[in-house]
Short mmCIF file of C-alpha atoms and ligand atoms in Angstrom, two decimals:
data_model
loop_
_atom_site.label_atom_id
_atom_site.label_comp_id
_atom_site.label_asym_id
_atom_site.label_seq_id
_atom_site.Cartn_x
_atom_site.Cartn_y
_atom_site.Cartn_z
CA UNK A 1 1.17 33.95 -8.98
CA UNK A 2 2.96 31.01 -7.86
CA UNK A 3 3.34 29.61 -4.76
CA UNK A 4 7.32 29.45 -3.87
CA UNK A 5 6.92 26.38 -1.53
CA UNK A 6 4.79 23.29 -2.67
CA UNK A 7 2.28 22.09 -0.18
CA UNK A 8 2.04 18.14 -1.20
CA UNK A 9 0.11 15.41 0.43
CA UNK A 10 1.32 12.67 2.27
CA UNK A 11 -0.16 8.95 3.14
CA UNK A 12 -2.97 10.04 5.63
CA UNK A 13 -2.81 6.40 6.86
CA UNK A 14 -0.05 3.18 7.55
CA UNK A 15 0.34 0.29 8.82
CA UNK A 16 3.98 -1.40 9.57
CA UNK A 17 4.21 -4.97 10.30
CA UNK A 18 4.95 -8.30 9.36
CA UNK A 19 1.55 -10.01 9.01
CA UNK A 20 0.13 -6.51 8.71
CA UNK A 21 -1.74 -7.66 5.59
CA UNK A 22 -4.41 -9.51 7.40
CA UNK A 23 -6.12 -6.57 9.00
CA UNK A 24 -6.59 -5.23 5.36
CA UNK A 25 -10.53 -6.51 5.70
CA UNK A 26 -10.89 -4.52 8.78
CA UNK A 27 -9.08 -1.77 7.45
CA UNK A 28 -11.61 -1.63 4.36
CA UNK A 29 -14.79 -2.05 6.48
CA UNK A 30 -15.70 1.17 7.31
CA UNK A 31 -14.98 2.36 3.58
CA UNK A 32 -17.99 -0.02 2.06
CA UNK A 33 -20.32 2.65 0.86
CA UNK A 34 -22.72 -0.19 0.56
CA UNK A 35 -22.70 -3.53 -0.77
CA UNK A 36 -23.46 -2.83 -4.18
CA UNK A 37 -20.17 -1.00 -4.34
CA UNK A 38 -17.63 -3.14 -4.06
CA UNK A 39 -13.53 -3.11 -3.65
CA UNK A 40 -11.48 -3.98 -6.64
CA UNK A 41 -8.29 -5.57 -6.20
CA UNK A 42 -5.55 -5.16 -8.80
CA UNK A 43 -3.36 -7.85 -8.17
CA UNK A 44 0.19 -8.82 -9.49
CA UNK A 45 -0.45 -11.71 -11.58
CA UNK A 46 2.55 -13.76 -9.95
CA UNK A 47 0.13 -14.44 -6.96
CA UNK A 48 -2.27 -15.76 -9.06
CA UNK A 49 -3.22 -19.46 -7.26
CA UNK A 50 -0.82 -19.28 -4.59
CA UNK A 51 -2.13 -19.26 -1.01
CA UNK A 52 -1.28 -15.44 -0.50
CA UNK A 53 -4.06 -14.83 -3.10
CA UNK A 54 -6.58 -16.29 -0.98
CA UNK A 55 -5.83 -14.25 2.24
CA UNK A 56 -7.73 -11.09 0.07
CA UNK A 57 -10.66 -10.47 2.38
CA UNK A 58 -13.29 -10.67 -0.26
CA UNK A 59 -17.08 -9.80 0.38
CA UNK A 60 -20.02 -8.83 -1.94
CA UNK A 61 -18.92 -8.79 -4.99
CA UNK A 62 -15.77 -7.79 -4.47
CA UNK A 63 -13.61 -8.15 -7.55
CA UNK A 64 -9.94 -9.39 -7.69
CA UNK A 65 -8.31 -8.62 -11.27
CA UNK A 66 -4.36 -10.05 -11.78
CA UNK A 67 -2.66 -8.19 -13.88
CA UNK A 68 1.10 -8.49 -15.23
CA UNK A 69 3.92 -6.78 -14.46
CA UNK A 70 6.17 -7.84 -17.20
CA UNK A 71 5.26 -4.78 -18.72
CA UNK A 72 5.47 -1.13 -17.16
CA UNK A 73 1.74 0.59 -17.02
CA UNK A 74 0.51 1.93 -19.94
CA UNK A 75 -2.22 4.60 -20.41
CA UNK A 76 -4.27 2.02 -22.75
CA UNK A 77 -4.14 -0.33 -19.98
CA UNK A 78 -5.54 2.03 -17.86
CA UNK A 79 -8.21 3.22 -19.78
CA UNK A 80 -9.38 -0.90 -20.67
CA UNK A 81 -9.22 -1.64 -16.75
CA UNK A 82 -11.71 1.55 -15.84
CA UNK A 83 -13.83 0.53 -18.56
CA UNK A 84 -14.04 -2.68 -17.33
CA UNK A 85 -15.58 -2.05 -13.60
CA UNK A 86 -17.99 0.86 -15.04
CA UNK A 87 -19.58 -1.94 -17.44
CA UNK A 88 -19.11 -4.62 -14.96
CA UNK A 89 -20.68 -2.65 -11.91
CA UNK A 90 -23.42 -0.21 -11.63
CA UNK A 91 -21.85 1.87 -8.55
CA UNK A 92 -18.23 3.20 -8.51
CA UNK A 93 -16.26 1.34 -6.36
CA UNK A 94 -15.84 1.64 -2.44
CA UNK A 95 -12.31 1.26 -3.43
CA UNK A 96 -9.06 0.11 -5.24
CA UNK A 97 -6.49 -1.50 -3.17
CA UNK A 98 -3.06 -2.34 -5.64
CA UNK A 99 -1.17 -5.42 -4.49
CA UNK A 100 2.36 -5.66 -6.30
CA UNK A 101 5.23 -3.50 -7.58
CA UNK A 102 5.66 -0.26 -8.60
CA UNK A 103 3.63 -1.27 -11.89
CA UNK A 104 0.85 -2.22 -9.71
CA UNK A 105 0.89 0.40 -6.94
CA UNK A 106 0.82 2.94 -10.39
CA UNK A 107 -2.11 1.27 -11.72
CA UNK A 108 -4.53 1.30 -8.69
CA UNK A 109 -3.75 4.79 -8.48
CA UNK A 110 -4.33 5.93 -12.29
CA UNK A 111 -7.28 3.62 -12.20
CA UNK A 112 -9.02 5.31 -8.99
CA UNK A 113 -8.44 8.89 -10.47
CA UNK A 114 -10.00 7.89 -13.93
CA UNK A 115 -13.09 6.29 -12.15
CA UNK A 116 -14.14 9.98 -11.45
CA UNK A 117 -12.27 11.87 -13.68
CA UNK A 118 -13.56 11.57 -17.10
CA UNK A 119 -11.97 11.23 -20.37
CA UNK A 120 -8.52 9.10 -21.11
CA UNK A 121 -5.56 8.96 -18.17
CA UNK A 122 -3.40 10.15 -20.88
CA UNK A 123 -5.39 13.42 -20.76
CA UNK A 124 -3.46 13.62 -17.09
CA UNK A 125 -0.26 12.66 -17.67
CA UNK A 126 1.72 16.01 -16.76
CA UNK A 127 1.20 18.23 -13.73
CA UNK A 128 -2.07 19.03 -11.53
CA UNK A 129 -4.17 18.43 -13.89
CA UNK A 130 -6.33 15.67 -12.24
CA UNK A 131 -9.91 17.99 -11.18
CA UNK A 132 -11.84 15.93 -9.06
CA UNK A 133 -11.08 13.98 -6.16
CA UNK A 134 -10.22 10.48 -7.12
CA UNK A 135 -12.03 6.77 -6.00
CA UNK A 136 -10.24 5.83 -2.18
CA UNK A 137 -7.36 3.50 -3.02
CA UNK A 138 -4.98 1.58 -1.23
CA UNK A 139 -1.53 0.38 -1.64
CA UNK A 140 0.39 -2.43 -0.64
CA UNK A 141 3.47 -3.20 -1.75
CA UNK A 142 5.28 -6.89 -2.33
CA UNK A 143 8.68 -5.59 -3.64
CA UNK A 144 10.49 -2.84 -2.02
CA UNK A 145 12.50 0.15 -3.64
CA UNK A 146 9.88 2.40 -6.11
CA UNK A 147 8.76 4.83 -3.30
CA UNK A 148 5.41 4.39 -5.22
CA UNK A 149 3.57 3.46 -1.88
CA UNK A 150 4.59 7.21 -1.16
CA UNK A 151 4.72 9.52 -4.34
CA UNK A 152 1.80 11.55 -5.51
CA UNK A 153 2.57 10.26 -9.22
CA UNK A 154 1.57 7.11 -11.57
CA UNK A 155 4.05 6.85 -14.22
CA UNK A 156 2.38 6.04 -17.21
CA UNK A 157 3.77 5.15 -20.89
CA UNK A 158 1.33 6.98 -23.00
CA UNK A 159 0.60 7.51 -26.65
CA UNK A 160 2.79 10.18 -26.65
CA UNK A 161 5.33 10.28 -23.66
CA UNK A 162 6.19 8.21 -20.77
CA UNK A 163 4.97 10.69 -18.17
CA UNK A 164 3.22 10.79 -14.86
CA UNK A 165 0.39 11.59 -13.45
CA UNK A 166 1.66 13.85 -10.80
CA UNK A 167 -1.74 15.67 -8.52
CA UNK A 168 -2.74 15.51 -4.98
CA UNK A 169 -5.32 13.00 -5.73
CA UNK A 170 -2.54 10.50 -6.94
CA UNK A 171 -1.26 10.17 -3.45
CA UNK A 172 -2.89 6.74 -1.67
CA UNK A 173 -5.20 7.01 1.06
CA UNK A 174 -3.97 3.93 2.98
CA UNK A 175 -0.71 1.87 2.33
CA UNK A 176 -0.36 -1.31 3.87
CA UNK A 177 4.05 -2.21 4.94
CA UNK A 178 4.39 -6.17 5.66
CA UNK A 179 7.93 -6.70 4.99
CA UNK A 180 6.51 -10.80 4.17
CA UNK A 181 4.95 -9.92 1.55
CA UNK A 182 7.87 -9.44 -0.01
CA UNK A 183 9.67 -12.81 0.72
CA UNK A 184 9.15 -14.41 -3.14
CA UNK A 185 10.89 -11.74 -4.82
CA UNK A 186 13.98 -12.87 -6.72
CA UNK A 187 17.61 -12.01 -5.63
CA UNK A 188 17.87 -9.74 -9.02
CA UNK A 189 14.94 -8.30 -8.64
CA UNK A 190 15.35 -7.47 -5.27
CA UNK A 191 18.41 -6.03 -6.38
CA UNK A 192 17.24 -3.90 -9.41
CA UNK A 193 14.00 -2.23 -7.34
CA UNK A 194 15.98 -1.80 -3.97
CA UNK A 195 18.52 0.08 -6.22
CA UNK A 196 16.13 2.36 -7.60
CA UNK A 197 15.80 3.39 -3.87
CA UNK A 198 19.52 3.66 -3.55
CA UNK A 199 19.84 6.00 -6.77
CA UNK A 200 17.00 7.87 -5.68
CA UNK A 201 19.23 8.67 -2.48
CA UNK A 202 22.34 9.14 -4.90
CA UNK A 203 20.49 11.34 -7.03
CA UNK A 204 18.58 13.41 -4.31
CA UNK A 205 21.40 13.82 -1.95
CA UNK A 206 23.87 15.14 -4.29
CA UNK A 207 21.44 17.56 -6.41
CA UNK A 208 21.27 21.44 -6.16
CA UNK A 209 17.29 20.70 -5.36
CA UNK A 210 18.28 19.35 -1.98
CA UNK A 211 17.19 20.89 1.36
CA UNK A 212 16.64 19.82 5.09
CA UNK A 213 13.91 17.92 4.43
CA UNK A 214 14.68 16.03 1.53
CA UNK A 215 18.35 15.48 2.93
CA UNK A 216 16.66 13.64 6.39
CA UNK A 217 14.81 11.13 4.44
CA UNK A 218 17.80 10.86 1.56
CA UNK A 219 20.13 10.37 4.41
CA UNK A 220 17.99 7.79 6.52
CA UNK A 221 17.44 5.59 3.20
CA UNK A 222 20.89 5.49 2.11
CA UNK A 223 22.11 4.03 5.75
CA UNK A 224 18.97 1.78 5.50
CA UNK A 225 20.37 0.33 1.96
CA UNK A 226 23.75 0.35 2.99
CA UNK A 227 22.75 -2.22 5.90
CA UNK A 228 20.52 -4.13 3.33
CA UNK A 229 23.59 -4.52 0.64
CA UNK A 230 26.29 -4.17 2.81
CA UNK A 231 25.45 -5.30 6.10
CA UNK A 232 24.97 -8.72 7.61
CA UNK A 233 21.45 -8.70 8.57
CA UNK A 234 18.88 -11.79 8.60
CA UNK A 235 16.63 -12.31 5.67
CA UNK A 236 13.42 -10.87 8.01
CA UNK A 237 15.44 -7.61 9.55
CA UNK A 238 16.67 -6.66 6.16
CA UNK A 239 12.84 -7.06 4.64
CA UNK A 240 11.82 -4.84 7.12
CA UNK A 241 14.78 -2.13 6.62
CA UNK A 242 14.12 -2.26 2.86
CA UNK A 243 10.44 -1.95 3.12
CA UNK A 244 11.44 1.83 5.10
CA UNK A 245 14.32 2.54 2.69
CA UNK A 246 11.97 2.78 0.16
CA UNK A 247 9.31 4.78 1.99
CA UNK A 248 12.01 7.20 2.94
CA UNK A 249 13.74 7.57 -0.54
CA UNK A 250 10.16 8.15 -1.84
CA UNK A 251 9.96 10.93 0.50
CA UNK A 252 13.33 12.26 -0.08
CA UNK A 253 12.58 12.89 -3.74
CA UNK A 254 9.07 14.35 -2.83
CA UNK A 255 10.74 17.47 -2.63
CA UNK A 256 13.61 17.63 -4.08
CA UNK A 257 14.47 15.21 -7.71
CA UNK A 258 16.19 12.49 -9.30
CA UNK A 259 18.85 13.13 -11.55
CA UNK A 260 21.00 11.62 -14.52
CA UNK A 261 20.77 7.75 -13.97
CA UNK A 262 16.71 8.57 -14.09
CA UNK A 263 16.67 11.20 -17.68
CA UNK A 264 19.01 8.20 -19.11
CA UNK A 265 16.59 5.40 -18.21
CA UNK A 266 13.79 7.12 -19.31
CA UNK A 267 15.45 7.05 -22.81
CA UNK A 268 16.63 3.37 -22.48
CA UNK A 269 12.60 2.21 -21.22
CA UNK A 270 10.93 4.83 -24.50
CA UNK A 271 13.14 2.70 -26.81
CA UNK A 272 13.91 -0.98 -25.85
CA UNK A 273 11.09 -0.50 -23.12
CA UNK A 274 13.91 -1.59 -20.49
CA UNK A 275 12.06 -1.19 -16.89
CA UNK A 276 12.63 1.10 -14.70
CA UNK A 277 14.92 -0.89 -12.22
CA UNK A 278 17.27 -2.74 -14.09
CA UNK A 279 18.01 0.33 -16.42
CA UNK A 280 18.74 2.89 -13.41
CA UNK A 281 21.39 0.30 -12.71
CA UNK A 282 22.56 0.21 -16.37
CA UNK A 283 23.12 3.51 -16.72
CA UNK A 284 23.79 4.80 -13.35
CA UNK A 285 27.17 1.85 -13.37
CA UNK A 286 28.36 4.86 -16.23
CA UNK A 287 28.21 7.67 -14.36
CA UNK A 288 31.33 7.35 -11.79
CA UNK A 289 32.26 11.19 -13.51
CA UNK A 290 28.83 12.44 -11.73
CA UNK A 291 28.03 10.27 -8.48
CA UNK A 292 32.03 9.21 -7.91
CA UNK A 293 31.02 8.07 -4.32
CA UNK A 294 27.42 6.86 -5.28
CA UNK A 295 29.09 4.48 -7.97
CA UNK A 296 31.78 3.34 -6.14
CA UNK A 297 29.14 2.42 -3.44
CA UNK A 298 27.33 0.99 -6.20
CA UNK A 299 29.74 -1.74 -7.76
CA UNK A 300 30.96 -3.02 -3.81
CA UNK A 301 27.25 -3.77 -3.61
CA UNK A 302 26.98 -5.93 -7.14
CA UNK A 303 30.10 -7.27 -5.41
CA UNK A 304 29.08 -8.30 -2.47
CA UNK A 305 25.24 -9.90 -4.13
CA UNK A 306 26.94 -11.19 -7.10
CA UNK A 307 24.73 -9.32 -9.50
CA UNK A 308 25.74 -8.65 -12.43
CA UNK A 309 23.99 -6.41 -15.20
CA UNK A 310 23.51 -7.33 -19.07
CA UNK A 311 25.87 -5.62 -21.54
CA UNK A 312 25.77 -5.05 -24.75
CA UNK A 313 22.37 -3.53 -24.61
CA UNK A 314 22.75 -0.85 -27.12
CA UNK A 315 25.36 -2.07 -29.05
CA UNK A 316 23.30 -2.95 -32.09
CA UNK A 317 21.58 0.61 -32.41
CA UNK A 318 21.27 2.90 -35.25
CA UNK A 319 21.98 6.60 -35.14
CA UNK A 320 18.47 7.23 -35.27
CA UNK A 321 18.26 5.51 -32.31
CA UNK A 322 20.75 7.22 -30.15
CA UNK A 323 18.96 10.33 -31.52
CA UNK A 324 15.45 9.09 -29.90
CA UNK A 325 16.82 7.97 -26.93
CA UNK A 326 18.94 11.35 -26.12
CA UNK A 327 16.11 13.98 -26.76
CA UNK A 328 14.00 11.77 -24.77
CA UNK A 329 16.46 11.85 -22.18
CA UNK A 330 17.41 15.53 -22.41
CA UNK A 331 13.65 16.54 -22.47
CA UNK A 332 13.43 15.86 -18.42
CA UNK A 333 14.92 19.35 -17.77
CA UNK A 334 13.93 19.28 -14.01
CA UNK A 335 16.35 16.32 -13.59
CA UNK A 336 18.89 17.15 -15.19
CA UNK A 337 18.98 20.83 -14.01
CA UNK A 338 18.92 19.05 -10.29
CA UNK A 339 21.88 17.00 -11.16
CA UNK A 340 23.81 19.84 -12.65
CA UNK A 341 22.33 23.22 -12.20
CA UNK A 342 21.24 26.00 -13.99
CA UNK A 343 24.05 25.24 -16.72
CA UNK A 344 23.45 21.90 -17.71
CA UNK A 345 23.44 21.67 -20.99
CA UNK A 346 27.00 22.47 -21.22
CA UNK A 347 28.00 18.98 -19.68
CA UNK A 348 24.98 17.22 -20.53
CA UNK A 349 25.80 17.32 -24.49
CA UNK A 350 24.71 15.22 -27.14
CA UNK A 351 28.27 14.10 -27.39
CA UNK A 352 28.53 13.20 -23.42
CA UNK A 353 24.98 11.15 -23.53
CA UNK A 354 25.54 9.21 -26.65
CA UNK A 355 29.20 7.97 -25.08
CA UNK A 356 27.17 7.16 -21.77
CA UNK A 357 24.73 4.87 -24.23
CA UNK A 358 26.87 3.34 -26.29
CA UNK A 359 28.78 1.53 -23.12
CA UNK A 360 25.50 0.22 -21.71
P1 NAD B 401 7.40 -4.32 -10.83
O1 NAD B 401 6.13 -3.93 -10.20
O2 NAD B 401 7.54 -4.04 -12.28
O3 NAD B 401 7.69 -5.84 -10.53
C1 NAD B 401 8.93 -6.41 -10.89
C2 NAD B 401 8.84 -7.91 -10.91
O4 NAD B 401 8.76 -8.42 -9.58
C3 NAD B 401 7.60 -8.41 -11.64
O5 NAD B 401 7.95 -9.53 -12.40
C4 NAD B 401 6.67 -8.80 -10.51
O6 NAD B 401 5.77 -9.80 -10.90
C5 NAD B 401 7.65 -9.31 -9.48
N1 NAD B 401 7.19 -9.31 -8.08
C6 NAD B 401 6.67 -8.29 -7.35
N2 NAD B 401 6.44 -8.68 -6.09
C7 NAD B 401 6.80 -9.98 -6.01
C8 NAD B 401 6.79 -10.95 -4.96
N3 NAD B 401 6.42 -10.63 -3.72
N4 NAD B 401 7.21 -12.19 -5.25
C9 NAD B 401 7.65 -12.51 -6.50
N5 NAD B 401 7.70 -11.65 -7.52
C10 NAD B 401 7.27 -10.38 -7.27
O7 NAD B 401 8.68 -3.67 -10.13
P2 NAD B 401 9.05 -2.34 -9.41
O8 NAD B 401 10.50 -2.20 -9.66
O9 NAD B 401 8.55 -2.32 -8.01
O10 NAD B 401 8.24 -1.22 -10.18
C11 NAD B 401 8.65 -0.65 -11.39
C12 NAD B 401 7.58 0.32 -11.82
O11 NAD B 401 7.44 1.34 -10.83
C13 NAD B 401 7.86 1.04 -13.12
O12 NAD B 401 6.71 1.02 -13.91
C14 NAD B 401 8.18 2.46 -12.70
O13 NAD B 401 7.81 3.43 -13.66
C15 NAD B 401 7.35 2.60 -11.46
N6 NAD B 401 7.83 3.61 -10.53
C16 NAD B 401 6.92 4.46 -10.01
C17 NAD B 401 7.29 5.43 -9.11
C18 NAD B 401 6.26 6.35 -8.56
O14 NAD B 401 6.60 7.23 -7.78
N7 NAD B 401 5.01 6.23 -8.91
C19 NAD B 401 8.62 5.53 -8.69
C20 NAD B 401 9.54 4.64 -9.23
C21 NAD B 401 9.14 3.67 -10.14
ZN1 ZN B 402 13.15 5.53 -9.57
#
C-alpha cells in the first residue's frame, strides 16, 4: 500500500546568525561519544590556510579533510573518503560536520550514511533505500542557493547515473546559518548558486505538484531573491536574506519538484559535466515559452549584476551527443511531469529539447 502523503524529516536543529559559526565547538560537545571517536570535518578546499580554517574547534583527534569543489560529488569519491576514516580510526566517528557548497554539504551527508551503511553509496543512489540510521552530521553552508542545508538528498554522479541519495537519514541533524561565512564568494558565483534558489521557486511555484505548503516557502524565497537581485540592500542584509532564500526554496521543493531548467541541466552536467548552477541558468535563459514571467524576471536580474552566461556551449556537439544529453534529460519523469502534467511528452519532444540545446 502506499502512503498518499509523504511524511519527510526536517533539520531537528539551527542556528541563524552572523558569527553563529563559533558556537559550533559547543554545539558538538555533547555529541563526543568519547575521545577516541572523533569529528571529521569535510572542508571546502578554498579555506585551506586562511584564518577561517583555523576557527574549526578541533579536539582529540579530530580530523579536518579539504576537499575540492571544482568538481560535483561523485560516488567514487565517496566511497575513497569513508574508507579513509575506517582505516584511519578505530571508532566511527562522533560526527561529520560539511563546511562549503552544495558539493560539500552532499558529501558530509553521503559520507555519514556510508559509515554505517555498508557496501558502495552508489548502492543508494535512488529512493529509501538507505537501512540504517546514518553517523550524526552537520551542515554549514558558505555559499547560499542549493537548499542542500535542507533536502533529505546527496546528489551523487555515479557509475551509472547522476542520482541522489534521497532517505530520511540524508536529512542533517544540525545546520549551522552565518550569513559571513559566505562573504568570499565571487559575484558569479553568487549569482549562479543564488539562482538555483530562484529557479527552484520558478520551477516549484508554477508546477502542477504545487500545494499550500510548498507555495508558502516558494513564495517567501522568491520575494527574498527578488530583494537580493533586485533590491538595494547592503552587502550584510542581503547575505542574510540569501542565506533564508535558500533554506526556504529547499523547503519549497521538499514537497513539491523542480521542473524543465533542472531535467535540461542534468543532461548538460552527464555530458560536459557543467555544474549544477551555472547550467540551470544556461538553460533556464531558453525557456521564456515555459516560465514567461520567471525568465523575464530572470534576464532584469543578469541586467541589473552584469552577469553574463557563456554561449556557444553546445555548439560543437555531435548527434550522438544531443541523443545522450536528451534521454538523460527526458529520463527525470517526475520533473518534467511537474512542469507539464500528465501529458508531457507531447511538448517535451525530442524535437523541442534538441532546439532548447543547440541555443545554449
Ligand atoms: P559548490 O559547492 O560547487 O561551490 C561552488 C564554488 O564556490 C566552488 O568553487 C567553491 O570552492 C566556492 N565557494 C564556496 N563557498 C565559498 C566561499 N565562502 N568563499 C569563496 N568561494 C566559495 O556550489 P553550490 O552551487 O553551492 O553547489 C552545487 C552542488 O550542489 C552540486 O553538486 C549540486 O548537485 C548540489 N545540489 C544539491 C542539492 C541537494 O538538495 N542536495 C540541491 C541543489 C544542488
Ligand atoms: Zn537546484
Amino acid at each position: 500500500k502506499i502512503s498518499r502523503y509523504r511524511n519527510f524529516p526536517m533539520v531537528p536543529r539551527v542556528i541563524f546568525g552572523r558569527g553563529s559559526f563559533d558556537q559550533l565547538g559547543e554545539i558538538l560537545m555533547p555529541k563526543r561519544r568519547h575521545s577516541e571517536a572523533p569529528f571529521i570535518f569535510l572542508v571546502d578546499d578554498v579555506f585551506e590556510g586562511t584564518p577561517f580554517a583555523s576557527r574549526i574547534p578541533l579536539i582529540f583527534n579530530d580530523q579536518v579533510i579539504f576537499v575540492s569543489a571544482d568538481e560535483e560529488p561523485k560516488t567514487v569519491q565517496v566511497d575513497a573518503l569513508v574508507g579513509r576514516i575506517k582505516r584511519e580510526f578505530n571508532e566511527l566517528p562522533s560526527g561529520i560536520v560539511g563546511i562549503g557548497g552544495g558539493t560539500l554539504l552532499d558529501l558530509a551527508k553521503a559520507v555519514s550514511i556510508c559509515l554505517t551503511n555498508t557496501g558502495s553509496s552508489c548502492d543508494y543512489q535512488g529512493w529509501d533505500l538507505v537501512r540504517k540510521p546514518s553517523v550524526y552530521h552537520v551542515g554549514i553552508p558558505t555559499i547560499s542557493g542549493t537548499g542542500a542545508e535542507v533536502s533529505r538528498t546527496t546528489v551523487l554522479l555515479g557509475p551509472e547515473k547522476k542520482l541522489g541519495i534521497n532517505s530520511d537519514h540524508t536529512t542533517f541533524d544540525q545546520v549551522i546559518l552565518d550569513p559571513d561565512l559566505t562573504k568570499g564568494v565571487s559575484k558569479e558565483q553568487w549569482f549562479y548558486t543564488g539562482m538555483d534558489c530562484f529557479i527552484h521557486c520558478i520551477e516549484s511555484l508554477n508546477g502542477t505538484y504545487l500545494n499550500a505548503f510548498s507555495q508558502s516557502y516558494g513564495e517567501k524565497a522568491l520575494e527574498l531573491c527578488k530583494e537580493v537581485y533586485l533590491g538595494d540592500l547592503s552587502l550584510a542584509d542581503s547575505r542574510d536574506k540569501l542565506m533564508m532564500a535558500s533554506w526556504h526554496g529547499g523547503m519549497s521543493i521538499a514537497y513539491s519538484q523542480v521542473g524543465i531548467a533542472h531535467a535540461m541541466s542534468y543532461g548538460l552536467s552527464y555530458l560536459l559535466g557543467v555544474k549544477h548552477g551555472i547550467g540551470n541558468c544556461m538553460v533556464f535563459q531558453h525557456l521564456e515559452e515555459f516560465y514567461p514571467k520567471g525568465v523575464a524576471l530572470f534576464n532584469q536580474m543578469m541586467q541589473k549584476q552584469k552577469v553574463q552566461l557563456p554561449t556557444g556551449i553546445c555548439s560543437d556537439l555531435t548527434d550522438s551527443d544531443y541523443k545522450t544529453m536528451i534521454s538523460v534529460s527526458l529520463g527525470m519523469e517526475p520533473l518534467w511531469e511537474n512542469a507539464l502534467g500528465k501529458s508531457w511528452r507531447d511538448i517535451a519532444t525530442w524535437k523541442k529539447l534538441k532546439s532548447i540545446y543547440s541555443r545554449i
